[in-house]
Coordinates of C-alpha atoms (C1' of nucleotides) in Angstrom, one line a residue:
Chain A
X1 CA -129.1 33.0 23.5
X2 CA -126.9 33.9 26.4
X3 CA -125.2 31.3 28.4
X4 CA -127.9 29.2 30.1
X5 CA -127.5 29.3 33.9
X6 CA -130.0 26.8 35.2
X7 CA -127.0 24.5 36.0
X8 CA -123.9 26.6 36.0
X9 CA -121.3 25.3 33.6
X10 CA -118.2 23.7 34.8
X11 CA -115.2 26.0 34.6
X12 CA -113.6 24.2 31.6
X13 CA -116.9 24.1 29.8
X14 CA -117.4 27.8 30.2
X15 CA -113.9 28.5 29.0
X16 CA -114.5 26.3 26.0
X17 CA -117.7 28.0 25.2
X18 CA -116.0 31.3 25.2
X19 CA -113.2 30.0 22.9
X20 CA -115.8 28.6 20.5
X21 CA -117.5 32.0 20.3
X22 CA -114.2 33.7 19.7
X23 CA -113.1 31.2 17.1
X24 CA -116.5 31.5 15.4
X25 CA -116.3 35.3 15.3
X26 CA -112.9 35.2 13.7
X27 CA -113.8 32.4 11.3
X28 CA -117.0 34.0 10.2
X29 CA -115.3 37.4 9.8
X30 CA -112.7 35.9 7.5
X31 CA -114.6 33.6 5.4
X32 CA -118.3 34.1 6.0
X33 CA -120.8 31.6 7.3
X34 CA -119.6 28.8 5.2
X35 CA -116.9 27.7 7.5
X36 CA -117.8 24.3 8.8
X37 CA -118.5 23.6 12.4
X38 CA -115.6 21.2 12.4
X39 CA -113.1 24.0 11.6
X40 CA -114.6 26.3 14.2
X41 CA -114.2 23.6 16.8
X42 CA -110.6 23.0 15.7
X43 CA -109.7 26.6 15.9
X44 CA -111.2 26.7 19.3
X45 CA -109.1 23.7 20.3
X46 CA -112.1 21.6 20.9
X47 CA -113.9 18.6 19.6
X48 CA -117.0 18.8 17.4
X49 CA -119.1 17.2 20.0
X50 CA -118.2 19.8 22.5
X51 CA -119.4 22.4 20.1
X52 CA -122.8 20.7 19.8
X53 CA -123.0 20.3 23.5
X54 CA -123.0 24.0 23.9
X55 CA -125.0 25.0 20.8
X56 CA -128.0 23.0 19.7
X57 CA -127.1 23.7 16.1
X58 CA -124.9 25.8 13.9
X59 CA -127.6 28.4 13.6
X60 CA -127.7 28.9 17.3
X61 CA -124.0 29.8 17.1
X62 CA -124.6 32.2 14.3
X63 CA -127.4 33.9 16.3
X64 CA -125.0 34.2 19.3
X65 CA -122.4 35.8 17.2
X66 CA -125.0 38.0 15.6
X67 CA -126.1 39.2 19.0
X68 CA -122.6 40.4 19.6
X69 CA -122.9 42.6 16.6
X70 CA -126.2 43.9 17.5
X71 CA -124.8 45.0 20.8
X72 CA -122.1 46.8 19.0
X73 CA -124.6 48.5 16.8
X74 CA -126.6 49.5 19.8
X75 CA -123.6 51.1 21.4
X76 CA -122.8 53.0 18.2
X77 CA -126.4 54.2 18.1
X78 CA -126.1 55.5 21.6
X79 CA -123.0 57.3 20.6
X80 CA -124.7 58.8 17.6
X81 CA -127.7 59.9 19.6
X82 CA -125.6 61.9 21.9
X83 CA -123.4 63.6 19.3
X84 CA -123.4 67.4 19.3
X85 CA -124.3 67.7 15.6
X86 CA -127.1 65.2 14.8
X87 CA -125.9 64.9 11.2
X88 CA -122.4 64.0 12.4
X89 CA -124.0 61.5 14.7
X90 CA -125.7 59.9 11.7
X91 CA -122.6 60.0 9.7
X92 CA -120.6 58.3 12.5
X93 CA -123.2 55.7 12.9
X94 CA -123.2 54.8 9.3
X95 CA -119.5 54.8 9.2
X96 CA -119.4 52.4 12.2
X97 CA -121.8 50.2 10.4
X98 CA -119.6 50.2 7.4
X99 CA -116.6 49.2 9.5
X100 CA -118.6 46.4 11.1
X101 CA -119.6 45.1 7.7
X102 CA -116.1 45.4 6.3
X103 CA -114.6 43.5 9.2
X104 CA -117.2 40.7 8.8
X105 CA -117.1 40.0 5.1
X106 CA -120.1 38.2 3.9
X107 CA -121.4 37.7 7.4
X108 CA -124.5 39.8 7.2
X109 CA -125.6 38.6 3.8
X110 CA -125.2 35.1 5.0
X111 CA -127.1 35.8 8.2
X112 CA -130.0 37.2 6.4
X113 CA -129.9 34.3 3.9
X114 CA -130.0 31.8 6.6
X115 CA -132.7 33.3 8.7
X116 CA -135.0 34.0 5.9
X117 CA -138.6 33.2 6.5
X118 CA -139.3 30.6 9.0
X119 CA -137.2 31.5 12.1
X120 CA -136.4 35.2 12.0
X121 CA -134.6 36.3 15.2
X122 CA -137.3 38.8 15.9
X123 CA -135.9 40.0 19.2
X124 CA -132.5 40.8 17.7
X125 CA -134.0 42.7 14.7
X126 CA -136.3 44.6 17.0
X127 CA -133.3 45.8 19.0
X128 CA -131.7 46.8 15.7
X129 CA -134.7 48.8 14.8
X130 CA -134.8 50.5 18.1
X131 CA -131.2 51.5 17.7
X132 CA -131.9 52.9 14.3
X133 CA -134.7 54.9 15.7
X134 CA -132.5 56.4 18.4
X135 CA -130.0 57.5 15.7
X136 CA -132.6 59.1 13.6
X137 CA -134.6 60.9 16.2
X138 CA -132.2 63.8 16.9
X139 CA -131.6 64.4 13.2
X140 CA -135.3 64.5 12.6
X141 CA -135.8 66.8 15.6
X142 CA -133.1 69.2 14.3
X143 CA -134.7 69.3 10.9
X144 CA -131.5 68.6 9.1
X145 CA -133.0 65.8 7.0
X146 CA -134.9 66.0 3.8
X147 CA -138.6 65.9 4.2
X148 CA -140.0 62.4 4.5
X149 CA -136.9 60.6 5.8
X150 CA -137.9 57.8 8.2
X151 CA -136.5 54.7 9.9
X152 CA -136.9 52.5 6.9
X153 CA -134.8 54.9 4.9
X154 CA -132.0 54.7 7.4
X155 CA -132.0 50.9 7.5
X156 CA -132.0 50.8 3.7
X157 CA -129.2 53.2 3.4
X158 CA -127.2 51.2 5.9
X159 CA -127.7 48.2 3.8
X160 CA -126.7 50.0 0.6
X161 CA -123.5 51.2 2.2
X162 CA -122.8 47.7 3.4
X163 CA -123.1 46.6 -0.2
X164 CA -120.9 49.4 -1.5
X165 CA -118.1 48.3 0.8
X166 CA -117.9 44.8 -0.6
X167 CA -117.8 44.9 -4.3
X168 CA -117.2 41.2 -4.2
X169 CA -116.8 38.7 -1.4
X170 CA -113.2 38.8 -0.3
X171 CA -112.7 42.2 -1.8
X172 CA -112.9 45.3 0.3
X173 CA -113.5 48.8 -0.9
X174 CA -110.4 50.8 0.0
X175 CA -111.0 52.8 3.1
X176 CA -110.3 56.1 1.3
X177 CA -113.4 55.5 -0.8
X178 CA -115.8 55.0 2.1
X179 CA -116.5 58.6 2.9
X180 CA -117.4 59.1 -0.8
X181 CA -120.3 56.8 -0.8
X182 CA -121.3 57.8 2.7
X183 CA -121.4 61.4 1.3
X184 CA -123.4 60.3 -1.7
X185 CA -126.2 59.0 0.4
X186 CA -126.0 61.7 3.0
X187 CA -126.3 64.3 0.3
X188 CA -129.4 62.5 -0.9
X189 CA -130.9 62.7 2.6
X190 CA -130.0 66.2 3.6
X191 CA -132.6 68.9 4.0
X192 CA -133.0 71.6 1.4
X193 CA -134.1 69.4 -1.5
X194 CA -137.5 68.2 -2.7
X195 CA -139.2 65.8 -0.4
X196 CA -138.2 62.2 -1.0
X197 CA -140.4 60.6 -3.7
X198 CA -142.0 57.2 -3.4
X199 CA -142.6 55.3 -0.2
X200 CA -140.1 54.4 2.4
X201 CA -138.9 50.8 2.8
X202 CA -140.6 49.0 5.7
X203 CA -137.9 48.7 8.3
X204 CA -139.5 45.6 9.5
X205 CA -139.0 44.1 6.1
X206 CA -135.6 43.2 7.4
X207 CA -137.2 40.5 9.4
X208 CA -140.7 39.7 8.3
X209 CA -141.0 37.5 5.3
X210 CA -143.0 38.5 2.3
X211 CA -142.8 36.0 -0.4
X212 CA -141.7 37.8 -3.5
X213 CA -142.4 36.3 -6.9
X214 CA -140.4 37.3 -9.8
X215 CA -142.3 38.7 -12.8
Chain B
X1 CA -119.9 30.4 -23.9
X2 CA -122.2 30.5 -26.9
X3 CA -123.2 27.3 -28.4
X4 CA -120.2 25.5 -29.8
X5 CA -120.5 24.9 -33.5
X6 CA -117.6 22.8 -34.5
X7 CA -120.0 19.9 -34.9
X8 CA -123.5 21.2 -35.2
X9 CA -125.7 19.7 -32.5
X10 CA -128.4 17.3 -33.4
X11 CA -131.8 18.9 -33.5
X12 CA -133.1 17.3 -30.3
X13 CA -129.9 18.2 -28.5
X14 CA -130.1 21.8 -29.5
X15 CA -133.7 22.0 -28.3
X16 CA -132.8 20.5 -25.0
X17 CA -129.9 22.9 -24.5
X18 CA -132.3 25.7 -25.0
X19 CA -134.7 24.2 -22.5
X20 CA -132.0 23.8 -20.0
X21 CA -131.0 27.4 -20.3
X22 CA -134.5 28.5 -19.9
X23 CA -135.2 26.3 -16.9
X24 CA -132.0 27.5 -15.3
X25 CA -132.9 31.1 -15.8
X26 CA -136.2 30.6 -14.2
X27 CA -134.9 28.5 -11.4
X28 CA -132.0 30.9 -10.6
X29 CA -134.4 33.8 -10.7
X30 CA -136.7 32.2 -8.2
X31 CA -134.3 30.7 -5.8
X32 CA -130.8 31.8 -6.5
X33 CA -127.9 29.7 -7.5
X34 CA -128.5 27.1 -4.9
X35 CA -130.9 25.1 -7.0
X36 CA -129.3 21.8 -7.8
X37 CA -128.4 20.7 -11.2
X38 CA -130.8 17.9 -10.8
X39 CA -133.8 20.2 -10.4
X40 CA -132.8 22.3 -13.3
X41 CA -132.6 19.2 -15.5
X42 CA -136.0 18.0 -14.2
X43 CA -137.6 21.4 -15.0
X44 CA -136.1 21.2 -18.4
X45 CA -137.6 17.7 -18.9
X46 CA -134.1 16.3 -19.2
X47 CA -131.8 13.9 -17.4
X48 CA -128.9 15.1 -15.3
X49 CA -126.4 13.5 -17.7
X50 CA -127.8 15.5 -20.6
X51 CA -127.1 18.6 -18.6
X52 CA -123.5 17.7 -18.1
X53 CA -123.2 16.7 -21.8
X54 CA -124.0 20.3 -22.7
X55 CA -122.2 22.1 -19.9
X56 CA -118.9 20.9 -18.4
X57 CA -120.0 22.1 -15.0
X58 CA -122.6 23.9 -13.2
X59 CA -120.4 27.0 -13.2
X60 CA -120.4 27.0 -17.0
X61 CA -124.2 27.1 -16.9
X62 CA -124.1 30.0 -14.5
X63 CA -121.8 31.9 -16.8
X64 CA -124.1 31.2 -19.7
X65 CA -127.0 32.6 -17.9
X66 CA -125.0 35.5 -16.7
X67 CA -124.0 36.3 -20.2
X68 CA -127.7 36.8 -21.0
X69 CA -128.0 39.3 -18.3
X70 CA -124.9 41.2 -19.5
X71 CA -126.5 41.4 -22.9
X72 CA -129.6 42.9 -21.3
X73 CA -127.5 45.4 -19.4
X74 CA -125.7 46.3 -22.6
X75 CA -128.9 47.0 -24.3
X76 CA -130.1 49.2 -21.4
X77 CA -126.9 51.1 -21.6
X78 CA -127.3 51.8 -25.2
X79 CA -130.8 53.1 -24.5
X80 CA -129.5 55.3 -21.8
X81 CA -126.7 56.6 -23.9
X82 CA -129.2 57.8 -26.5
X83 CA -131.6 59.4 -24.1
X84 CA -132.4 63.1 -24.7
X85 CA -131.7 64.1 -21.1
X86 CA -128.5 62.4 -20.0
X87 CA -129.7 62.4 -16.4
X88 CA -132.9 60.6 -17.4
X89 CA -130.7 58.1 -19.3
X90 CA -128.8 57.5 -16.2
X91 CA -131.9 57.2 -14.1
X92 CA -133.4 54.8 -16.6
X93 CA -130.4 52.7 -16.7
X94 CA -130.2 52.3 -12.9
X95 CA -133.9 51.6 -12.8
X96 CA -133.5 48.9 -15.4
X97 CA -130.6 47.5 -13.3
X98 CA -132.9 47.4 -10.3
X99 CA -135.5 45.6 -12.1
X100 CA -133.0 43.0 -13.3
X101 CA -131.8 42.5 -9.8
X102 CA -135.3 42.3 -8.5
X103 CA -136.3 39.7 -11.0
X104 CA -133.3 37.6 -10.2
X105 CA -133.2 37.4 -6.5
X106 CA -129.9 36.5 -5.1
X107 CA -128.5 35.7 -8.5
X108 CA -125.9 38.4 -8.7
X109 CA -124.7 38.0 -5.1
X110 CA -124.3 34.3 -5.7
X111 CA -122.6 34.9 -9.0
X112 CA -120.0 37.2 -7.5
X113 CA -119.5 34.8 -4.6
X114 CA -119.0 31.9 -6.9
X115 CA -116.6 33.5 -9.3
X116 CA -114.5 35.1 -6.6
X117 CA -110.8 35.0 -7.1
X118 CA -109.5 32.3 -9.2
X119 CA -111.7 32.3 -12.3
X120 CA -113.3 35.6 -12.8
X121 CA -115.2 35.9 -16.1
X122 CA -113.1 38.8 -17.3
X123 CA -114.6 39.1 -20.7
X124 CA -118.1 39.5 -19.2
X125 CA -117.1 42.0 -16.6
X126 CA -115.2 44.0 -19.2
X127 CA -118.3 44.2 -21.3
X128 CA -120.2 45.4 -18.2
X129 CA -117.6 48.1 -17.6
X130 CA -117.9 49.3 -21.2
X131 CA -121.6 49.5 -20.8
X132 CA -121.3 51.6 -17.7
X133 CA -118.9 53.9 -19.5
X134 CA -121.3 54.4 -22.3
X135 CA -124.1 55.4 -19.8
X136 CA -121.8 57.8 -18.0
X137 CA -120.3 59.6 -20.9
X138 CA -123.2 61.7 -22.0
X139 CA -124.0 62.8 -18.4
X140 CA -120.3 63.7 -17.8
X141 CA -120.2 65.6 -21.1
X142 CA -123.4 67.5 -20.2
X143 CA -121.9 68.5 -16.9
X144 CA -125.0 67.4 -14.9
X145 CA -123.0 65.4 -12.5
X146 CA -121.2 66.4 -9.3
X147 CA -117.5 67.0 -9.8
X148 CA -115.5 63.9 -9.5
X149 CA -118.0 61.3 -10.6
X150 CA -116.5 58.5 -12.6
X151 CA -117.2 54.9 -13.7
X152 CA -116.4 53.3 -10.4
X153 CA -119.0 55.5 -8.8
X154 CA -121.7 54.3 -11.1
X155 CA -120.9 50.7 -10.7
X156 CA -120.9 51.1 -6.9
X157 CA -124.2 53.0 -7.0
X158 CA -125.7 50.3 -9.1
X159 CA -124.6 47.7 -6.5
X160 CA -126.0 49.8 -3.7
X161 CA -129.3 50.0 -5.4
X162 CA -129.3 46.3 -6.0
X163 CA -128.8 45.8 -2.3
X164 CA -131.6 48.3 -1.5
X165 CA -134.0 46.3 -3.5
X166 CA -133.6 43.1 -1.6
X167 CA -133.8 43.7 2.1
X168 CA -133.6 40.0 2.5
X169 CA -133.4 37.1 0.2
X170 CA -136.9 36.3 -0.9
X171 CA -138.1 39.7 0.1
X172 CA -138.5 42.5 -2.4
X173 CA -138.7 46.1 -1.8
X174 CA -142.1 47.3 -3.0
X175 CA -141.8 48.9 -6.3
X176 CA -143.2 52.2 -5.0
X177 CA -140.1 52.5 -2.9
X178 CA -137.6 52.1 -5.7
X179 CA -137.7 55.7 -7.0
X180 CA -137.0 56.9 -3.5
X181 CA -133.6 55.3 -3.2
X182 CA -132.8 55.9 -6.8
X183 CA -133.5 59.5 -6.0
X184 CA -131.3 59.4 -2.9
X185 CA -128.3 58.3 -4.8
X186 CA -129.0 60.5 -7.8
X187 CA -129.3 63.5 -5.5
X188 CA -125.9 62.6 -4.2
X189 CA -124.4 62.6 -7.6
X190 CA -126.0 65.6 -9.1
X191 CA -124.0 68.7 -10.0
X192 CA -124.3 71.8 -7.8
X193 CA -122.7 70.4 -4.6
X194 CA -119.2 70.1 -3.3
X195 CA -117.0 67.7 -5.2
X196 CA -117.2 64.1 -4.1
X197 CA -114.8 63.4 -1.3
X198 CA -112.5 60.5 -1.0
X199 CA -111.5 58.3 -3.9
X200 CA -113.8 56.4 -6.3
X201 CA -114.1 52.7 -6.2
X202 CA -112.1 50.9 -8.8
X203 CA -114.7 49.6 -11.2
X204 CA -112.4 46.7 -12.0
X205 CA -112.6 45.7 -8.4
X206 CA -115.8 44.0 -9.5
X207 CA -113.6 41.4 -11.1
X208 CA -110.1 41.4 -9.9
X209 CA -109.3 39.9 -6.7
X210 CA -107.6 41.7 -3.9
X211 CA -107.3 39.7 -0.8
X212 CA -108.8 41.7 2.0
X213 CA -107.8 40.9 5.5
X214 CA -110.1 41.9 8.3
X215 CA -108.6 44.1 11.0
Chain C
dG1 C1' -135.2 1.3 -44.0
dA2 C1' -131.1 0.0 -41.8
dA3 C1' -126.9 1.0 -39.6
dA4 C1' -123.9 4.1 -37.3
dA5 C1' -123.2 8.3 -34.7
dG6 C1' -124.9 10.8 -31.4
dA7 C1' -128.1 11.7 -27.6
dC8 C1' -130.6 10.1 -23.7
dG9 C1' -131.6 9.2 -18.6
dG10 C1' -131.4 7.1 -14.3
dA11 C1' -128.4 4.6 -11.3
dC12 C1' -124.3 5.4 -9.2
dC13 C1' -120.0 7.5 -7.0
dG14 C1' -117.5 10.4 -3.7
dG15 C1' -116.8 14.4 -0.9
dC16 C1' -118.7 17.6 2.2
dC17 C1' -121.0 19.0 6.3
dG18 C1' -124.4 19.2 10.1
dG19 C1' -125.4 16.4 13.7
dT20 C1' -124.9 12.1 17.1
dC21 C1' -122.8 8.4 20.0
dC22 C1' -119.8 6.2 23.1
dG23 C1' -115.9 5.1 25.8
dC24 C1' -112.5 7.9 28.2
dT25 C1' -111.0 12.0 31.2
dT26 C1' -111.4 15.7 34.4
dG27 C1' -113.3 19.1 37.5
dT28 C1' -116.1 19.2 41.9
dG29 C1' -118.4 18.4 46.4
dC30 C1' -118.1 15.9 50.4
Chain D
dG1 C1' -108.8 11.9 48.2
dC2 C1' -112.6 9.7 46.3
dA3 C1' -116.7 9.0 43.7
dC4 C1' -119.5 10.7 40.4
dA5 C1' -121.4 13.8 37.5
dA6 C1' -120.1 16.6 33.9
dG7 C1' -117.3 17.3 30.1
dC8 C1' -114.6 15.6 26.4
dG9 C1' -113.1 14.1 21.5
dG10 C1' -113.0 11.5 17.5
dA11 C1' -115.4 8.0 14.9
dC12 C1' -119.5 7.6 12.8
dC13 C1' -124.1 8.5 10.3
dG14 C1' -127.1 10.3 6.7
dG15 C1' -128.5 13.6 3.4
dC16 C1' -127.2 16.5 -0.3
dC17 C1' -125.1 17.7 -4.5
dG18 C1' -121.8 18.0 -8.4
dG19 C1' -120.3 15.0 -11.6
dT20 C1' -119.8 10.1 -14.2
dC21 C1' -121.1 5.6 -16.5
dC22 C1' -123.5 2.6 -19.3
dG23 C1' -127.2 0.3 -21.5
dT24 C1' -131.0 2.0 -24.5
dC25 C1' -133.3 5.0 -27.8
dT26 C1' -133.4 8.6 -31.6
dT27 C1' -131.9 11.1 -35.4
dT28 C1' -129.5 11.3 -39.5
dT29 C1' -127.8 9.7 -43.8
dC30 C1' -127.4 6.9 -47.8

DNA sequence: GAAAAGACGGACCGGCCGGTCCGCTTGTGC
DNA sequence: GCACAAGCGGACCGGCCGGTCCGTCTTTTC
């Protein structure tokens, strides 16, 4: 979803595209995906049509913004992977993830809601899974984790922490409480306890659809 | 939000109201709050106007359905409070909560999104908090929990587990994986570890608005 | 069993939002 | 510096959905 370069954009067009992305990031962060295209365009100082000339649809914009986040997560994962203490790396990664979610209220929920089923951004989620694997590997190798921990557990725990941080849309858990819940789940994953019961979540579940019927 | 009884409803009206509630429960469970009033009315075998004659708005219906869930949670809390082993009580309560969330995909998220800020259903959330208190009390008294655990922690953990269960809207974590994440958080809350770091989430945060600005 | 109160439903309204169109403007290559 | 392609914006369209209106039908009551 990067800038197409078959015919290089005119300078002003390129500038506007950048502005739109920036405005969208800000607007999505503040109010979630519900902000209208019109408002985003206005905040970017641009007409609606200009928006649609750059992005085929609102979804495409969302994907583009999402890609930025994935990149950030990948960077955090690389940091974590090179940490001296693998458990600290893991902690740092999850904390970074929490920050990202906190600064982008409702964004991730909305993203997953929007891309449910038919058009999952497989490439992006695969990159995310890779990142998770890179974070987990050193901790697994060092044997600091409870028996049975695997990738699906980490992605699930990340999701759980993301939920903890936003008790309601527009409400943020005070930062002083973050380490508490991070600690709760890390305690639950640390070595020196019984093996984890049950099966791990499928990390791919984050992208593949499995129709779930209620009982 | 119970049935008004100043002028008793005519028999057919009462029957229709019940049908609407039932249809709404089913529809919300399956597809979240996004189902239109029209569809709910159709599923109830009723006209749209009839719907609006019974409920002043869609939100009122949502509240009514929500109240049903609160009642269910209260019942689960009472069960938990009378369990022989307080930790088992806690586990059972959280498991029940997970089931409820699983069977009502996207319902709770949507509810909190809808009632954000201006018109929080204070009475309902207070009842919820009471229930949580009742679950927690025996475990606290028995000293089976890590030092520092309080009500806000339980509500947060419940929210986290609810998130774990729904990796994406329409996708459900396989039931075999539920005990795993329940165990992760319970391990993190059990006595015999360092006191919980940081501060606890404010349980009331689930209802009171605190405007949260992103960094 | 008839009349009045109450309930019914489907057509209708209005606002919102993603997406398009068209006449005007502006950067760009020669 | 000119011509033309590329870009631009705001008016416009159409579908969706919460909510209302009104002519008709059902229940109740005496």
